mmCIF file of C-alpha atoms in Angstrom:
data_model
loop_
_atom_site.group_PDB
_atom_site.id
_atom_site.type_symbol
_atom_site.label_atom_id
_atom_site.label_comp_id
_atom_site.label_asym_id
_atom_site.label_seq_id
_atom_site.Cartn_x
_atom_site.Cartn_y
_atom_site.Cartn_z
ATOM 1 C CA GLU A 1 85.972 132.672 90.648
ATOM 2 C CA VAL A 2 87.304 129.142 90.451
ATOM 3 C CA GLN A 3 87.776 127.933 86.887
ATOM 4 C CA LEU A 4 89.123 124.779 85.314
ATOM 5 C CA VAL A 5 89.392 124.778 81.533
ATOM 6 C CA GLU A 6 90.237 121.629 79.611
ATOM 7 C CA SER A 7 91.594 121.538 76.088
ATOM 8 C CA GLY A 8 93.340 119.204 73.687
ATOM 9 C CA GLY A 9 90.543 116.823 72.826
ATOM 10 C CA GLY A 10 89.730 115.802 69.282
ATOM 11 C CA LEU A 11 89.532 112.968 66.787
ATOM 12 C CA VAL A 12 92.426 110.514 66.711
ATOM 13 C CA GLN A 13 92.958 107.125 65.114
ATOM 14 C CA PRO A 14 93.407 103.992 67.213
ATOM 15 C CA GLY A 15 97.010 103.752 68.354
ATOM 16 C CA GLY A 16 97.444 107.507 68.221
ATOM 17 C CA SER A 17 98.255 110.029 70.933
ATOM 18 C CA LEU A 18 96.723 113.154 72.445
ATOM 19 C CA ARG A 19 97.726 115.493 75.245
ATOM 20 C CA LEU A 20 94.975 117.014 77.318
ATOM 21 C CA SER A 21 95.525 120.180 79.334
ATOM 22 C CA CYS A 22 93.654 121.641 82.273
ATOM 23 C CA VAL A 23 94.334 125.248 83.228
ATOM 24 C CA ALA A 24 93.231 126.404 86.663
ATOM 25 C CA SER A 25 92.447 129.860 88.026
ATOM 26 C CA GLY A 26 90.806 131.398 91.054
ATOM 27 C CA PHE A 27 92.407 129.159 93.688
ATOM 28 C CA THR A 28 95.824 128.071 94.931
ATOM 29 C CA PHE A 29 96.500 125.352 92.376
ATOM 30 C CA SER A 30 99.614 124.038 94.123
ATOM 31 C CA SER A 31 97.574 123.213 97.249
ATOM 32 C CA HIS A 32 95.127 120.911 95.491
ATOM 33 C CA TRP A 33 95.042 117.320 94.359
ATOM 34 C CA MET A 34 93.973 117.115 90.738
ATOM 35 C CA THR A 35 92.098 114.400 88.906
ATOM 36 C CA TRP A 36 90.884 113.263 85.501
ATOM 37 C CA VAL A 37 87.502 111.566 85.208
ATOM 38 C CA ARG A 38 85.971 110.452 81.924
ATOM 39 C CA GLN A 39 82.503 109.674 80.635
ATOM 40 C CA ALA A 40 81.923 107.565 77.549
ATOM 41 C CA PRO A 41 78.896 108.570 75.440
ATOM 42 C CA GLY A 42 75.709 107.669 77.313
ATOM 43 C CA LYS A 43 77.638 106.004 80.128
ATOM 44 C CA GLY A 44 78.560 106.734 83.722
ATOM 45 C CA LEU A 45 81.561 108.399 85.285
ATOM 46 C CA GLU A 46 84.924 106.631 85.366
ATOM 47 C CA TRP A 47 87.908 107.865 87.365
ATOM 48 C CA VAL A 48 91.110 107.881 85.289
ATOM 49 C CA ALA A 49 93.988 109.342 87.340
ATOM 50 C CA ASN A 50 94.990 111.515 90.309
ATOM 51 C CA ILE A 51 98.077 113.595 91.020
ATOM 52 C CA LYS A 52 99.207 114.988 94.364
ATOM 53 C CA GLN A 53 99.901 118.669 94.959
ATOM 54 C CA ASP A 54 103.657 118.412 94.308
ATOM 55 C CA GLY A 55 103.376 115.672 91.685
ATOM 56 C CA SER A 56 105.056 113.114 93.949
ATOM 57 C CA GLU A 57 102.113 110.704 93.923
ATOM 58 C CA LYS A 58 100.127 109.546 90.941
ATOM 59 C CA GLN A 59 97.427 106.915 90.645
ATOM 60 C CA TYR A 60 95.785 105.404 87.577
ATOM 61 C CA VAL A 61 92.897 103.123 86.767
ATOM 62 C CA ASP A 62 94.210 99.775 85.526
ATOM 63 C CA SER A 63 92.835 100.218 82.000
ATOM 64 C CA VAL A 64 95.145 103.187 81.289
ATOM 65 C CA LYS A 65 98.283 102.164 83.183
ATOM 66 C CA GLY A 66 101.298 102.188 80.894
ATOM 67 C CA ARG A 67 99.443 104.239 78.269
ATOM 68 C CA PHE A 68 98.422 107.462 80.037
ATOM 69 C CA THR A 69 100.632 109.791 82.085
ATOM 70 C CA ILE A 70 99.317 112.478 84.405
ATOM 71 C CA SER A 71 101.515 115.465 85.202
ATOM 72 C CA ARG A 72 101.291 119.031 86.435
ATOM 73 C CA ASP A 73 103.182 122.325 86.281
ATOM 74 C CA ASN A 74 102.358 124.373 89.344
ATOM 75 C CA ALA A 75 104.154 127.411 87.915
ATOM 76 C CA LYS A 76 101.661 127.397 85.049
ATOM 77 C CA ASN A 77 98.620 126.360 87.123
ATOM 78 C CA SER A 78 98.232 123.474 84.713
ATOM 79 C CA MET A 79 97.691 119.741 84.685
ATOM 80 C CA TYR A 80 98.131 117.403 81.759
ATOM 81 C CA LEU A 81 97.124 113.949 80.586
ATOM 82 C CA GLN A 82 99.381 112.418 77.958
ATOM 83 C CA MET A 83 97.409 109.665 76.259
ATOM 84 C CA ASN A 84 99.286 107.177 74.087
ATOM 85 C CA SER A 85 98.226 103.976 72.323
ATOM 86 C CA LEU A 86 94.648 105.203 72.295
ATOM 87 C CA ARG A 87 91.852 102.680 71.894
ATOM 88 C CA VAL A 88 88.286 103.005 70.676
ATOM 89 C CA GLU A 89 87.146 102.423 74.261
ATOM 90 C CA ASP A 90 89.000 105.571 75.403
ATOM 91 C CA THR A 91 86.394 107.649 73.563
ATOM 92 C CA ALA A 92 84.822 109.910 76.186
ATOM 93 C CA VAL A 93 84.442 113.379 77.569
ATOM 94 C CA TYR A 94 87.406 113.966 79.883
ATOM 95 C CA TYR A 95 86.820 116.199 82.914
ATOM 96 C CA CYS A 96 89.490 117.641 85.168
ATOM 97 C CA GLY A 97 88.706 118.185 88.823
ATOM 98 C CA SER A 98 90.391 119.666 91.881
ATOM 99 C CA GLY A 99 90.186 119.041 95.607
ATOM 100 C CA LEU A 100 92.047 119.549 98.858
ATOM 101 C CA GLY A 101 92.132 115.791 99.248
ATOM 102 C CA TRP A 102 90.430 113.172 97.188
ATOM 103 C CA ILE A 103 87.110 115.036 97.549
ATOM 104 C CA PHE A 104 86.884 116.822 94.207
ATOM 105 C CA ASP A 105 84.717 119.895 94.487
ATOM 106 C CA PHE A 106 85.512 121.861 91.320
ATOM 107 C CA TRP A 107 85.246 120.591 87.764
ATOM 108 C CA GLY A 108 85.878 121.814 84.265
ATOM 109 C CA GLN A 109 83.350 121.567 81.436
ATOM 110 C CA GLY A 110 85.203 118.710 79.783
ATOM 111 C CA THR A 111 86.902 118.002 76.466
ATOM 112 C CA LEU A 112 85.789 115.307 74.033
ATOM 113 C CA VAL A 113 88.213 112.644 72.864
ATOM 114 C CA THR A 114 87.075 110.484 69.959
ATOM 115 C CA VAL A 115 89.163 107.486 68.945
ATOM 116 C CA SER A 116 88.044 106.184 65.604
ATOM 117 C CA SER A 117 89.405 105.128 62.235
ATOM 118 C CA ASP B 1 89.050 97.249 94.167
ATOM 119 C CA PHE B 2 86.014 98.854 95.740
ATOM 120 C CA VAL B 3 82.762 98.012 93.951
ATOM 121 C CA MET B 4 79.975 100.574 94.273
ATOM 122 C CA THR B 5 76.452 99.375 93.465
ATOM 123 C CA GLN B 6 73.610 101.862 93.173
ATOM 124 C CA SER B 7 69.884 101.234 93.169
ATOM 125 C CA PRO B 8 67.543 101.848 91.547
ATOM 126 C CA ASP B 9 68.898 102.595 88.082
ATOM 127 C CA SER B 10 66.151 105.182 87.686
ATOM 128 C CA LEU B 11 63.193 106.554 89.571
ATOM 129 C CA ALA B 12 60.328 108.911 88.862
ATOM 130 C CA VAL B 13 59.059 111.030 91.739
ATOM 131 C CA SER B 14 56.308 113.641 91.899
ATOM 132 C CA LEU B 15 57.279 117.232 92.575
ATOM 133 C CA GLY B 16 57.480 117.829 96.310
ATOM 134 C CA GLU B 17 57.826 114.131 97.109
ATOM 135 C CA ARG B 18 60.828 112.285 98.550
ATOM 136 C CA ALA B 19 63.451 110.598 96.387
ATOM 137 C CA THR B 20 65.747 107.969 97.877
ATOM 138 C CA ILE B 21 68.848 106.545 96.215
ATOM 139 C CA ASN B 22 70.873 103.679 97.636
ATOM 140 C CA CYS B 23 74.547 102.850 97.328
ATOM 141 C CA LYS B 24 76.348 99.744 98.532
ATOM 142 C CA SER B 25 80.109 99.481 98.762
ATOM 143 C CA SER B 26 82.207 96.356 98.838
ATOM 144 C CA PRO B 27 84.263 96.366 100.951
ATOM 145 C CA SER B 28 83.440 98.914 103.637
ATOM 146 C CA VAL B 29 84.544 102.523 103.171
ATOM 147 C CA LEU B 30 84.536 103.237 106.904
ATOM 148 C CA SER B 31 88.031 103.953 108.158
ATOM 149 C CA SER B 32 88.944 102.606 111.585
ATOM 150 C CA ARG B 33 91.710 105.206 111.738
ATOM 151 C CA ASP B 34 89.438 108.265 111.786
ATOM 152 C CA ASN B 35 85.930 106.740 111.946
ATOM 153 C CA LYS B 36 84.970 108.479 108.715
ATOM 154 C CA ASN B 37 83.102 107.091 105.730
ATOM 155 C CA TYR B 38 85.024 107.896 102.546
ATOM 156 C CA LEU B 39 81.936 108.327 100.382
ATOM 157 C CA ALA B 40 80.705 111.211 98.228
ATOM 158 C CA TRP B 41 77.584 111.923 96.212
ATOM 159 C CA TYR B 42 77.593 113.834 92.928
ATOM 160 C CA GLN B 43 74.816 115.272 90.775
ATOM 161 C CA GLN B 44 75.218 115.478 87.013
ATOM 162 C CA LYS B 45 72.819 117.267 84.699
ATOM 163 C CA PRO B 46 72.893 116.688 80.919
ATOM 164 C CA GLY B 47 75.868 118.298 79.232
ATOM 165 C CA GLN B 48 77.372 119.393 82.542
ATOM 166 C CA PRO B 49 80.258 118.174 84.708
ATOM 167 C CA PRO B 50 79.538 116.416 87.990
ATOM 168 C CA LYS B 51 78.703 118.581 90.972
ATOM 169 C CA LEU B 52 79.732 117.564 94.488
ATOM 170 C CA LEU B 53 76.719 117.375 96.798
ATOM 171 C CA ILE B 54 77.799 115.362 99.846
ATOM 172 C CA TYR B 55 81.117 114.102 101.239
ATOM 173 C CA TRP B 56 82.087 112.046 104.294
ATOM 174 C CA ALA B 57 78.748 110.349 103.565
ATOM 175 C CA SER B 58 76.684 113.069 105.233
ATOM 176 C CA THR B 59 78.429 116.460 105.011
ATOM 177 C CA ARG B 60 76.652 118.788 102.627
ATOM 178 C CA GLU B 61 78.880 120.820 100.317
ATOM 179 C CA SER B 62 78.603 124.580 100.690
ATOM 180 C CA GLY B 63 75.685 125.987 98.714
ATOM 181 C CA VAL B 64 73.847 122.679 98.342
ATOM 182 C CA PRO B 65 70.181 122.989 99.356
ATOM 183 C CA ASP B 66 69.289 121.326 102.631
ATOM 184 C CA ARG B 67 66.703 119.128 100.919
ATOM 185 C CA PHE B 68 69.693 116.962 99.976
ATOM 186 C CA SER B 69 70.955 114.700 102.744
ATOM 187 C CA GLY B 70 73.264 111.725 102.979
ATOM 188 C CA SER B 71 73.243 108.923 105.513
ATOM 189 C CA GLY B 72 74.670 105.488 106.169
ATOM 190 C CA SER B 73 77.911 103.934 107.285
ATOM 191 C CA GLY B 74 80.242 101.107 106.380
ATOM 192 C CA THR B 75 78.759 99.517 103.282
ATOM 193 C CA ASP B 76 75.254 100.976 102.962
ATOM 194 C CA PHE B 77 74.498 104.574 102.104
ATOM 195 C CA THR B 78 71.518 106.664 101.074
ATOM 196 C CA LEU B 79 71.046 109.988 99.324
ATOM 197 C CA THR B 80 67.679 111.559 100.070
ATOM 198 C CA ILE B 81 66.030 114.467 98.318
ATOM 199 C CA SER B 82 63.332 115.409 100.795
ATOM 200 C CA SER B 83 61.117 117.415 98.458
ATOM 201 C CA LEU B 84 61.927 116.974 94.784
ATOM 202 C CA GLN B 85 62.186 120.140 92.723
ATOM 203 C CA ALA B 86 62.203 120.403 88.932
ATOM 204 C CA GLU B 87 65.867 121.449 88.962
ATOM 205 C CA ASP B 88 66.819 118.192 90.703
ATOM 206 C CA VAL B 89 66.263 116.157 87.535
ATOM 207 C CA ALA B 90 69.696 114.643 87.001
ATOM 208 C CA VAL B 91 71.803 111.532 87.347
ATOM 209 C CA TYR B 92 73.236 110.944 90.806
ATOM 210 C CA TYR B 93 76.453 109.032 91.504
ATOM 211 C CA CYS B 94 78.041 107.749 94.674
ATOM 212 C CA GLN B 95 81.837 107.512 94.778
ATOM 213 C CA GLN B 96 84.289 106.048 97.232
ATOM 214 C CA TYR B 97 87.563 107.835 97.903
ATOM 215 C CA TYR B 98 88.875 105.408 100.516
ATOM 216 C CA GLY B 99 91.414 103.922 98.158
ATOM 217 C CA SER B 100 92.748 103.820 94.633
ATOM 218 C CA PRO B 101 91.244 103.208 92.151
ATOM 219 C CA LEU B 102 88.522 105.678 93.039
ATOM 220 C CA THR B 103 85.258 104.139 91.927
ATOM 221 C CA PHE B 104 81.786 105.421 91.103
ATOM 222 C CA GLY B 105 78.452 103.714 91.268
ATOM 223 C CA GLY B 106 76.612 103.195 88.006
ATOM 224 C CA GLY B 107 74.345 106.185 88.536
ATOM 225 C CA THR B 108 70.660 106.735 89.293
ATOM 226 C CA LYS B 109 68.543 108.821 86.955
ATOM 227 C CA VAL B 110 65.919 110.917 88.738
ATOM 228 C CA GLU B 111 62.938 112.152 86.766
ATOM 229 C CA ILE B 112 59.648 113.866 87.470
ATOM 230 C CA LYS B 113 56.556 111.663 87.580
#
């Protein structure tokens, strides 16, 4: 059974940092693109970042460039999102997803990040 | 960047009736290289992650009921639920994956009338 499990969310003050993790099982992790998508409370879906199978390509939405870093460790079947200089507007549920290309067909249940003083 | 505009924002349909959701992309998501439309549809129920329904604009994901269908090309796309069931109450999103940044439409909430 394919599973993606996110962790690392929580409450952080503006300007603070968090590192999200996504652990995969049930499929060949190293063969899949991985993505982070977020959803602010009561709002729609917003794509955050993608990373290629071998980590050689990464893309980010403009609003997080220079603050967030996506990475992966294929030996650990894991993907990460290092979030620095967090802002109130980064408050959201963060979902990780996987796909053979940029069509993401498996998703985790999400982890909530709250940025507030 | 690609801008995805969905309409309507919400719709209420009777059980067994047809629901139609529209999505416009600017610019086109049709690739001249492979003649494919780089457009997907997702369903999201409250408290759940998105679920892929349709990709390449009209290819149904494995396990998705055949009452869900996608159509369109270039800049105009439609998701149709041919006979609405109670379990289809959800928010539906279109998304382009032609280029980065990947972008979603604003979502369409489908309810039972």
